[in-house]
MMTF fields as JSON, N, C-alpha, C and O atoms, coordinates in Angstrom:
{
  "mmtfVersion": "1.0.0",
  "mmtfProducer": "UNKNOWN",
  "numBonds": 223,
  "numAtoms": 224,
  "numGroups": 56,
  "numChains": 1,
  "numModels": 1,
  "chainsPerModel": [1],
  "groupsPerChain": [56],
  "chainIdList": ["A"],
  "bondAtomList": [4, 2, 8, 6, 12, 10, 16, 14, 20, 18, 24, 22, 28, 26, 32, 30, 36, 34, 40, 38, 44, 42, 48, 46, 52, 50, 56, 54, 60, 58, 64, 62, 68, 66, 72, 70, 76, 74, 80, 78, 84, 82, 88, 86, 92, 90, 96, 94, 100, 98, 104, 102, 108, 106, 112, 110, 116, 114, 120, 118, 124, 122, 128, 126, 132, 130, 136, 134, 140, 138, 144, 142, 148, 146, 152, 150, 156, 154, 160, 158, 164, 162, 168, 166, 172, 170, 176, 174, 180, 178, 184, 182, 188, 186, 192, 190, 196, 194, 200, 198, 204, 202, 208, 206, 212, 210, 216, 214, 220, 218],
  "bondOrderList": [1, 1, 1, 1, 1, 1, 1, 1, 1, 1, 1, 1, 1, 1, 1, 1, 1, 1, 1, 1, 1, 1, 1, 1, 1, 1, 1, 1, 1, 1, 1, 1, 1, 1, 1, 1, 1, 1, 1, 1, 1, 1, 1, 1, 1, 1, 1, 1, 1, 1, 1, 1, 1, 1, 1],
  "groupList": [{"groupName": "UNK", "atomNameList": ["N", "CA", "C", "O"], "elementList": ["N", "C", "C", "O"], "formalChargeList": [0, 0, 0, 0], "bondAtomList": [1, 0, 2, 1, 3, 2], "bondOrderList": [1, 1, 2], "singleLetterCode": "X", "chemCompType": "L-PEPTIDE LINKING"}],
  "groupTypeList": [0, 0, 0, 0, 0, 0, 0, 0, 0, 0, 0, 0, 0, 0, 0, 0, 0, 0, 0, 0, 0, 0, 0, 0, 0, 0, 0, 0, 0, 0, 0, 0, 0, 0, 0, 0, 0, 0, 0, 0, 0, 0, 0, 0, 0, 0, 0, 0, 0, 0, 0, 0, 0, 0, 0, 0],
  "groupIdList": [1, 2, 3, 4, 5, 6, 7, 8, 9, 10, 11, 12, 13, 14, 15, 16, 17, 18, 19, 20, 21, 22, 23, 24, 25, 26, 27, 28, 29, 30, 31, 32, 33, 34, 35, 36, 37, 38, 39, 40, 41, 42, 43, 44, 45, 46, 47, 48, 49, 50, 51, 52, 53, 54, 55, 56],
  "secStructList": [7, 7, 7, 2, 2, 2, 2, 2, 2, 2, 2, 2, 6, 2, 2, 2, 2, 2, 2, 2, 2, 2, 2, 2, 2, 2, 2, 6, 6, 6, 6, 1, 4, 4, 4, 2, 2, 2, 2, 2, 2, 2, 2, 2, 2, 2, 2, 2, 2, 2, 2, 2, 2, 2, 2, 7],
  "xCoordList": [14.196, 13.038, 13.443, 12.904, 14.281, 14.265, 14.169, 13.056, 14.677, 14.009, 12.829, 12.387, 11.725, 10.685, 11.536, 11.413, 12.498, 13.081, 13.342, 13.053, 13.896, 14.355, 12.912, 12.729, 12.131, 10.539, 10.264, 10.179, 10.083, 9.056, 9.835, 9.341, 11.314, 12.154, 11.954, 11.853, 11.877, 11.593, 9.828, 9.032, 9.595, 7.737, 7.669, 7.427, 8.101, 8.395, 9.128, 8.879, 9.997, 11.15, 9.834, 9.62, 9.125, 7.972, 6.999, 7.023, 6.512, 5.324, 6.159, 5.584, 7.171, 7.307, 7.796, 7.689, 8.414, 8.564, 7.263, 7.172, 6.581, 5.151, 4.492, 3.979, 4.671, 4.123, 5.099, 4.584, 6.068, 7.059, 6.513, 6.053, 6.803, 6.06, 4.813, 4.794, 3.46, 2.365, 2.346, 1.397, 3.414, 3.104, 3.89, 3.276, 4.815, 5.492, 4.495, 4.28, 3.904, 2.841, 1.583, 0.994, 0.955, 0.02, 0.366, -0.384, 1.851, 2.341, 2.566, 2.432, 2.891, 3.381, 1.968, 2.058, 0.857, -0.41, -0.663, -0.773, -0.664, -1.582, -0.447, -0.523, 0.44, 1.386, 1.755, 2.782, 1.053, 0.858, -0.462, -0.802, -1.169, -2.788, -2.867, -3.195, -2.516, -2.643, -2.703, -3.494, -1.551, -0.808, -1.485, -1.421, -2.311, -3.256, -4.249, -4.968, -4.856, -5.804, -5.893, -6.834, -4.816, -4.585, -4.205, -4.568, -3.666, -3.924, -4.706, -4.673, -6.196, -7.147, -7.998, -8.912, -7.582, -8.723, -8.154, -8.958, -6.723, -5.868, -6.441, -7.0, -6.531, -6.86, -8.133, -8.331, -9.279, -10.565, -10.597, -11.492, -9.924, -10.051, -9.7, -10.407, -8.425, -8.261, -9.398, -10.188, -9.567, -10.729, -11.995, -12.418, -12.354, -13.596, -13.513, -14.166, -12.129, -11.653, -11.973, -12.801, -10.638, -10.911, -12.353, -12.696, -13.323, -14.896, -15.533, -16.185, -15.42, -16.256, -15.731, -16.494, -14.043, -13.395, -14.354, -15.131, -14.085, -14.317, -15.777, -15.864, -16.895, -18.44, -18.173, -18.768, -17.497, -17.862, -16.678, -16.357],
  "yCoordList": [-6.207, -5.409, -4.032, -3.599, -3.357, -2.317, -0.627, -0.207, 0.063, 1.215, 1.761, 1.261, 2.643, 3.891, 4.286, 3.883, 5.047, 5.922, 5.008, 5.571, 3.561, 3.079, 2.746, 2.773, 2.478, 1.609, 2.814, 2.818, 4.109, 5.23, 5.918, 6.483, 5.684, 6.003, 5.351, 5.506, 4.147, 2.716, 2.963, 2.288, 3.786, 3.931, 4.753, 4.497, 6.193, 7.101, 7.186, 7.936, 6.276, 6.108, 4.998, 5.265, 3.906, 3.514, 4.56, 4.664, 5.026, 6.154, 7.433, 8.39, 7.268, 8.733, 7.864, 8.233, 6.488, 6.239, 5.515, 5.334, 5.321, 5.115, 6.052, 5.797, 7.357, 8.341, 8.613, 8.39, 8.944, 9.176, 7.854, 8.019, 6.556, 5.43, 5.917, 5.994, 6.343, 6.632, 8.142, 8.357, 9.35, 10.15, 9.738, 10.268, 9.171, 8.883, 8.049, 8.289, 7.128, 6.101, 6.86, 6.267, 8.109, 9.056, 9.913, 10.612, 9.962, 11.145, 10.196, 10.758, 8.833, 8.14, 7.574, 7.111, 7.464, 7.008, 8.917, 9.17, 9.462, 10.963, 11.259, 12.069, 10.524, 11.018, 9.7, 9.612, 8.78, 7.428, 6.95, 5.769, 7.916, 7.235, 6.374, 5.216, 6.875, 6.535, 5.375, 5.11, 4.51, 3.526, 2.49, 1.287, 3.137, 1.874, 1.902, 1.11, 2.573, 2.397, 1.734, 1.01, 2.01, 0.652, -0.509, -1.359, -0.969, -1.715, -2.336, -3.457, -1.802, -2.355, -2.721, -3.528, -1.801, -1.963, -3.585, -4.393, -3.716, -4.613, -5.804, -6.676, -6.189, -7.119, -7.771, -8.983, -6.536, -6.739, -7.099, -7.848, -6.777, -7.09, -8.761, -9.277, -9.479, -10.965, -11.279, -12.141, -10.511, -11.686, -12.047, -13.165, -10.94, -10.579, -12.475, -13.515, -11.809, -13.125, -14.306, -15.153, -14.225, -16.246, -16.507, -17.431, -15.921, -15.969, -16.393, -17.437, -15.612, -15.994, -17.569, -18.53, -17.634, -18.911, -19.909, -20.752, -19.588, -20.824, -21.105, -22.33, -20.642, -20.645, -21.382, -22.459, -21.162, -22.025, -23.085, -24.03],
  "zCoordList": [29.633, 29.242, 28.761, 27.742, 29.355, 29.071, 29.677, 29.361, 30.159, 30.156, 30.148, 29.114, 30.685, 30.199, 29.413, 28.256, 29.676, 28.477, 27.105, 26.049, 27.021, 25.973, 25.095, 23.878, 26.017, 25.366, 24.638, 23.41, 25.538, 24.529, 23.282, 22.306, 23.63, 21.892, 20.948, 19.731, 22.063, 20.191, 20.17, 19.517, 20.813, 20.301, 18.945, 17.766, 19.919, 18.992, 17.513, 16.569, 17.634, 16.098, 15.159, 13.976, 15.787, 15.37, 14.931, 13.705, 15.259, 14.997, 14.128, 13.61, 14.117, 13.156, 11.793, 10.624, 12.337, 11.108, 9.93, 8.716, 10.917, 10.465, 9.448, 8.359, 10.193, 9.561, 8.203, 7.107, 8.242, 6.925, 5.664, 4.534, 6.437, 5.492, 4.76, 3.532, 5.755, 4.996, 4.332, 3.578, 4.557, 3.611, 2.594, 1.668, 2.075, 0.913, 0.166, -1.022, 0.769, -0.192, -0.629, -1.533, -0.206, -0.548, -1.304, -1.984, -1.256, -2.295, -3.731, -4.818, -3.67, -4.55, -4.969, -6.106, -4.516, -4.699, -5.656, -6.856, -4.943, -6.008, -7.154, -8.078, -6.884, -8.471, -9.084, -9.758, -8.905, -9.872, -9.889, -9.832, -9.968, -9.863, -10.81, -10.555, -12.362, -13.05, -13.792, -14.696, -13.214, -13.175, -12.335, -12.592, -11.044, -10.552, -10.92, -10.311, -11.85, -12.444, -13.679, -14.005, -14.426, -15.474, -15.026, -15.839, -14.159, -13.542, -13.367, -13.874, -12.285, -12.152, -13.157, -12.991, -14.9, -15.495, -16.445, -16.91, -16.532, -17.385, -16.128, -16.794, -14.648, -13.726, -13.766, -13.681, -13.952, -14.656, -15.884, -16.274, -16.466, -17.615, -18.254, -19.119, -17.607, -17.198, -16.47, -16.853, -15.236, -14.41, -15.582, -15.878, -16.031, -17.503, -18.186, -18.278, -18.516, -19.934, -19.366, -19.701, -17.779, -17.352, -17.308, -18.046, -16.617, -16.047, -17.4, -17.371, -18.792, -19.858, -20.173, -20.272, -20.33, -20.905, -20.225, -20.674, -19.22, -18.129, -18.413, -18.328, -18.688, -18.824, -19.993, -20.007, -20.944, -22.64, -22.148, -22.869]
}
């Protein structure tokens, strides 16, 4: 099992590395917005197409 001391390091190295994970993806999200938004509009824009194909 382990340690108190060993459990709450591997908590801690979890949770900070958690946190480093989600500010890099917020920083990489506000300085590539751009990019998921063409995205979404090029994704809509297929779903658009298959949905009409598919009706005729």
């Amino acid at each position: 099992m382990g340690s108190l001391a060993a459990r709450f390091f591997r908590s801690c190295v979890y949770v900070f590395g958690g946190v480093v994970l989600l500010i890099w993806a917020v920083e990489l999200l506000c300085r590539y917005w751009w990019v998921l938004a063409l995205a979404g509009v090029v994704a809509l824009l297929v779903a658009v197409w298959r949905w009409y194909r598919q009706r005729w």
